[in-house]
Amino acid sequence: MKLIKFLAITFMVAAFFSCNDSSQNTTLTPDNSIQEISIPFEKHTLENGLTVIFHVDTSDPVVAVALTTHVGSAREKEGKTGFAHLFEHLLFLESENLGKGGLDAMSARIGGSGANGSTSRDVTNYFQTVPKDALEKMIWAEADKLGYFINTVTDPVLAKEKQVVKNEKRQSVDNNAYGHESYVVGKNLYPKGHPYNWQVIGSLEDLQNASLQDVKDFYKEWYTPNNAVLTIAGDFETSQALDWVKKYFGEIKKGKEVTKTIVEPIQLAATKNLYYEDNFAQTPRLGMTWPTVPNYHNDSYALELLGTYLSRGKKAPFNKVIVEGDQVADQAYAYSYTSELAGQFSVVARAYNGIDLDSVLNSVNKAMKLFEKNGISQDDLDRIKTSQETDFYQGLSSVLGKGFQLTQYQILAGDAAFYEQDAKNKQAVTIEDVKYVYNKYIKAQHYVMTSFVPKGSTAFAVTGAQLADVVEERILEGAEESFDASIAAEYEPTPSSFDRTIEPAYGSTPTLAIPKVYREELSSGIKVLGIEDNEVPLVQLQLEIKGGMLLESTNKIGVSGMLADLMNKGTATKTPAELEDAINQLGASINVRSSNQSISVSSSSLSRNYEEVMKLVNELLLEPRWDKVEFDLIKQQTLSQIQQQKASSRAIASNQFDKLVYGKDHILSQNNLGTAESVEKITIDDLKSYYNDYITPQLTSFKVVGDITKEEVTSSLQTLNEKWAKKDVHIPEIAPIQTPVSSKVYFYDVPNAKQSILSFGYPSIPSTHQDYYKVEVLNYRLGGGGFASQLTQELREAKGYTYGIRSEYSGSPIAGIFNISSGVRSNVTYESTALVKEILSNYGANFTQEDLEITKSYMIKSSARAFESQGAKLRMLSNIEEDQLPVDYALKRQEVVKTLTLEDVRNLAQEYIHPEQMIYLIVGDKATQLDKLEKLGFGTPILLN
């Protein structure tokens, strides 16, 4: 699963946590008003050392359960790297009493969000949000994973999961532009033997050499109750939950005492200048990384703020000098990354095509000099802190987010209640602190510099750079070991005082509460939909104007996207910097974006600042700036984005699939960025014409969720309603989309690709079709249900071909498609494609009553999670508005699921699954994979490039 940090968000308010359920906590906000926040928790420690944290939140009938072990890649030994992450995978597969499929199989039955996990340098965590009636089941299952797992791991299981992890590395590292950059930095920033010298995912050689005994030894040492934290957050009764925790976890034996790892601070003797020729990079990228301090060190707070100030915003030194001034890079940013044992501060700048990295380095140094001269102002310091406050509240919008934050402090700071001191430390950062950390850790200090350049472009590396040592995997035919992961392990069951094979019963079934929706159509034509939600003091909104790319000419694609970008760059009365300042001072975000079918304005803000945010939204819409300098920069950046897409096999697959499924001249087949040719032709007058002709309230919907009343929302829209001129705009009907008469195989060559990207599909029904929700139900067991789906079970779990595969029916009111997508090991491209074809061909006939029951259980029970966060409620409003659904559509969908029969599903499969009329697109290495695909029986593959 993905490598993430528990807590990437930061905040400025002093939030106080207590172990008393009745605690009420208050904080002083920047405008000196009192903003109450209460996140009470209980903490318990079992006799075996397991730490248990409870947080009660009854706003939704769900609970989040997270089991976190204090073991990441830093606990590994050199030569045996990647074990922590490998364990994250293994723990989902099976345990003694959960059986084959483990928690993944149970998740489907109980309507969970899907068992997931993450591994970092310091921790491994396993988490899921489920309906509250499944809490005892989750506690039983998590205990089984922790205490009753290791006997089920066999050599075939280990061999298969090694292949899955290797596929994850190929997908996230080997097949990506700049994918090896982190590896090069780690090897050169941290000395040999340091726990951060190797990557979390480990080396392929170490993974391949891992033995079953190695795995058992790692489990015995680190997967113990006294090295773990169990966190439960949501709608539950704490005394009952504690009884269950004691019952299921209490008799798991305590492990050895875990001692804290001690390392010396990192000091580089000299600056290291390295380069690497990247197989996928389209343009050069410069990296610079300095050693700094660990989590919660006094200096870490100012370093975090320094990174934000240097690179975020119009006034940021990096933007002023590198992006807008010298125009040598389309992106340049700095950030502080801290972990338990050490930290690092990084600068990254991606050059434009044809720009050498000496020029970029010179520009970075100029930006640093600008900071040295001017420092940071009090206004900039305050705006960053206000933005951190908004980020903080966004992190509390789900019970899982609240639980994660408590866990973070418990494990890495030693106390969940460290929250208060951490908040004070963030709030206390001064101008002098920011200057101090820059001078101490960055200025005139040694660092690791990397130049990642396209193949054959070493002249673009920084002068004097030495070749970095990177191990590139060679994919060979038949090189992978064979295995049969279905072979059951033979073992003596681990003793227990009760029968753990009995899965606990459900609790009381929660009822689905539909949020109360208000609706109104204003005299201008704006359609308003809203939900009041006062769980956190935030407001999220989306103003959407239908049209987008649909209103463009196919020979000038890119106009609506560039218009959206330009609308972000100031108003008639505010320069881009002034607009940005106004937004940041409110602790808000306001973004104008475009898509194939609309232009939208999205915002998130503190509820107390909603009125001021809406004034800025009004300005953006009614008073565009038409800044020619900004237009020219946007044009240059758009061309760079188009160039960068050539570095991504997934972007190539997406763009090529659209052309194949819609037809190359169809409006929906176009990349809404445009092409290099179309963007070059676009002028600022084209943007003005689009704005004047098509931006109208009659095509606009306004959706809002948050701590704001209907009356306040209506009042905030008065200016738009009165001043926004109506225009008669007709969105043209799209050309008919032709279903393929027969299947064909298409191939796009990416030489030396470590993975092949599969994108298979055909046109399907729009989102307003009467069967649209039914085909979503149909797809659950095919490829929409994660580990509950046949595609995942066959291609990942049985064969180890891929890290992930999914299928989906996606649609809008005007068009829909069915698509299967995956990245597979390149030397099993044919085998993967043939297996997908076989699964599709037999899906309807092989669909069983058990499949139906699992599908029904998931679709009905998962609805308890449907409206937990503000984001989820906003999506609900979008569904209602876009597809003309009733407010209680979720309840009506439950009834649809309940009445589905096995015959209904088989009939749906016959009508909507067509492997014999499918586009089979593969993006991969032609030299080794193309010829074999003719065996599929669909004729000679068609080469696209």
CSV table of N, CA and C in Angstrom, one decimal, residues 518 530-534 536-541 605-611 614 702 704-714 716 870:
chain,number,residue,atom,x,y,z
A,518,TYR,N,-31.2,21.8,1.5
A,518,TYR,CA,-32.0,22.9,1.0
A,518,TYR,C,-31.7,23.3,-0.4
A,530,GLY,N,-27.6,23.2,-0.6
A,530,GLY,CA,-26.7,23.3,0.6
A,530,GLY,C,-27.1,22.3,1.7
A,531,ILE,N,-26.1,22.1,2.6
A,531,ILE,CA,-26.3,21.3,3.8
A,531,ILE,C,-25.6,22.0,4.9
A,532,GLU,N,-26.3,22.2,6.0
A,532,GLU,CA,-25.7,22.8,7.2
A,532,GLU,C,-25.0,21.7,8.0
A,533,ASP,N,-23.7,21.9,8.3
A,533,ASP,CA,-22.9,20.9,9.0
A,533,ASP,C,-22.0,21.6,9.9
A,534,ASN,N,-22.2,21.5,11.2
A,534,ASN,CA,-21.4,22.3,12.2
A,534,ASN,C,-20.4,21.5,13.0
A,536,VAL,N,-17.3,20.8,12.3
A,536,VAL,CA,-16.1,21.5,12.4
A,536,VAL,C,-16.4,22.9,11.8
A,537,PRO,N,-15.6,24.0,12.3
A,537,PRO,CA,-15.9,25.3,11.8
A,537,PRO,C,-15.4,25.7,10.4
A,538,LEU,N,-15.8,24.9,9.5
A,538,LEU,CA,-15.4,25.0,8.1
A,538,LEU,C,-16.6,25.1,7.1
A,539,VAL,N,-16.3,25.7,6.0
A,539,VAL,CA,-17.3,25.7,4.9
A,539,VAL,C,-16.6,25.3,3.6
A,540,GLN,N,-17.1,24.3,2.9
A,540,GLN,CA,-16.7,23.9,1.6
A,540,GLN,C,-17.7,24.3,0.5
A,541,LEU,N,-17.3,24.8,-0.6
A,541,LEU,CA,-18.3,25.2,-1.6
A,541,LEU,C,-17.7,24.9,-3.0
A,605,SER,N,-12.8,27.2,3.6
A,605,SER,CA,-12.5,28.3,4.5
A,605,SER,C,-13.0,28.1,5.9
A,606,LEU,N,-12.5,28.8,6.9
A,606,LEU,CA,-13.1,28.9,8.2
A,606,LEU,C,-14.4,29.5,8.0
A,607,SER,N,-15.4,29.0,8.8
A,607,SER,CA,-16.8,29.5,8.6
A,607,SER,C,-16.9,31.0,9.0
A,608,ARG,N,-16.0,31.4,9.9
A,608,ARG,CA,-16.1,32.8,10.3
A,608,ARG,C,-15.7,33.8,9.2
A,609,ASN,N,-15.0,33.2,8.2
A,609,ASN,CA,-14.5,34.0,7.1
A,609,ASN,C,-15.3,33.8,5.8
A,610,TYR,N,-16.4,33.1,5.9
A,610,TYR,CA,-17.1,32.7,4.7
A,610,TYR,C,-17.6,34.0,3.9
A,611,GLU,N,-18.1,35.0,4.6
A,611,GLU,CA,-18.6,36.2,3.9
A,611,GLU,C,-17.5,36.9,3.1
A,614,MET,N,-16.6,34.9,0.0
A,614,MET,CA,-17.6,35.0,-1.1
A,614,MET,C,-17.4,36.3,-1.8
A,702,PHE,N,-24.5,26.1,-7.5
A,702,PHE,CA,-23.7,26.5,-6.3
A,702,PHE,C,-24.0,25.5,-5.2
A,704,VAL,N,-22.9,24.0,-1.4
A,704,VAL,CA,-22.2,24.5,-0.2
A,704,VAL,C,-22.5,23.6,1.0
A,705,VAL,N,-21.5,23.2,1.7
A,705,VAL,CA,-21.6,22.4,2.9
A,705,VAL,C,-20.8,23.0,4.1
A,706,GLY,N,-21.4,23.1,5.2
A,706,GLY,CA,-20.5,23.6,6.3
A,706,GLY,C,-21.3,24.3,7.4
A,707,ASP,N,-20.5,25.0,8.3
A,707,ASP,CA,-21.0,25.6,9.4
A,707,ASP,C,-21.6,27.0,9.1
A,708,ILE,N,-22.6,27.0,8.3
A,708,ILE,CA,-23.2,28.2,7.7
A,708,ILE,C,-24.7,28.0,7.4
A,709,THR,N,-25.5,29.0,7.7
A,709,THR,CA,-26.9,28.8,7.5
A,709,THR,C,-27.4,29.1,6.1
A,710,LYS,N,-28.6,28.7,5.7
A,710,LYS,CA,-29.1,28.9,4.4
A,710,LYS,C,-29.2,30.4,4.2
A,711,GLU,N,-29.7,31.2,5.2
A,711,GLU,CA,-29.8,32.6,5.1
A,711,GLU,C,-28.5,33.3,4.7
A,712,GLU,N,-27.5,32.8,5.4
A,712,GLU,CA,-26.2,33.4,5.1
A,712,GLU,C,-25.7,33.1,3.7
A,713,VAL,N,-26.0,31.9,3.3
A,713,VAL,CA,-25.6,31.5,1.9
A,713,VAL,C,-26.3,32.4,0.9
A,714,THR,N,-27.6,32.5,1.1
A,714,THR,CA,-28.4,33.3,0.1
A,714,THR,C,-27.9,34.7,0.1
A,716,SER,N,-25.0,35.8,0.7
A,716,SER,CA,-23.6,35.9,0.1
A,716,SER,C,-23.7,35.8,-1.4
A,870,GLN,N,-17.4,16.5,5.1
A,870,GLN,CA,-18.0,17.6,4.3
A,870,GLN,C,-17.8,17.3,2.8
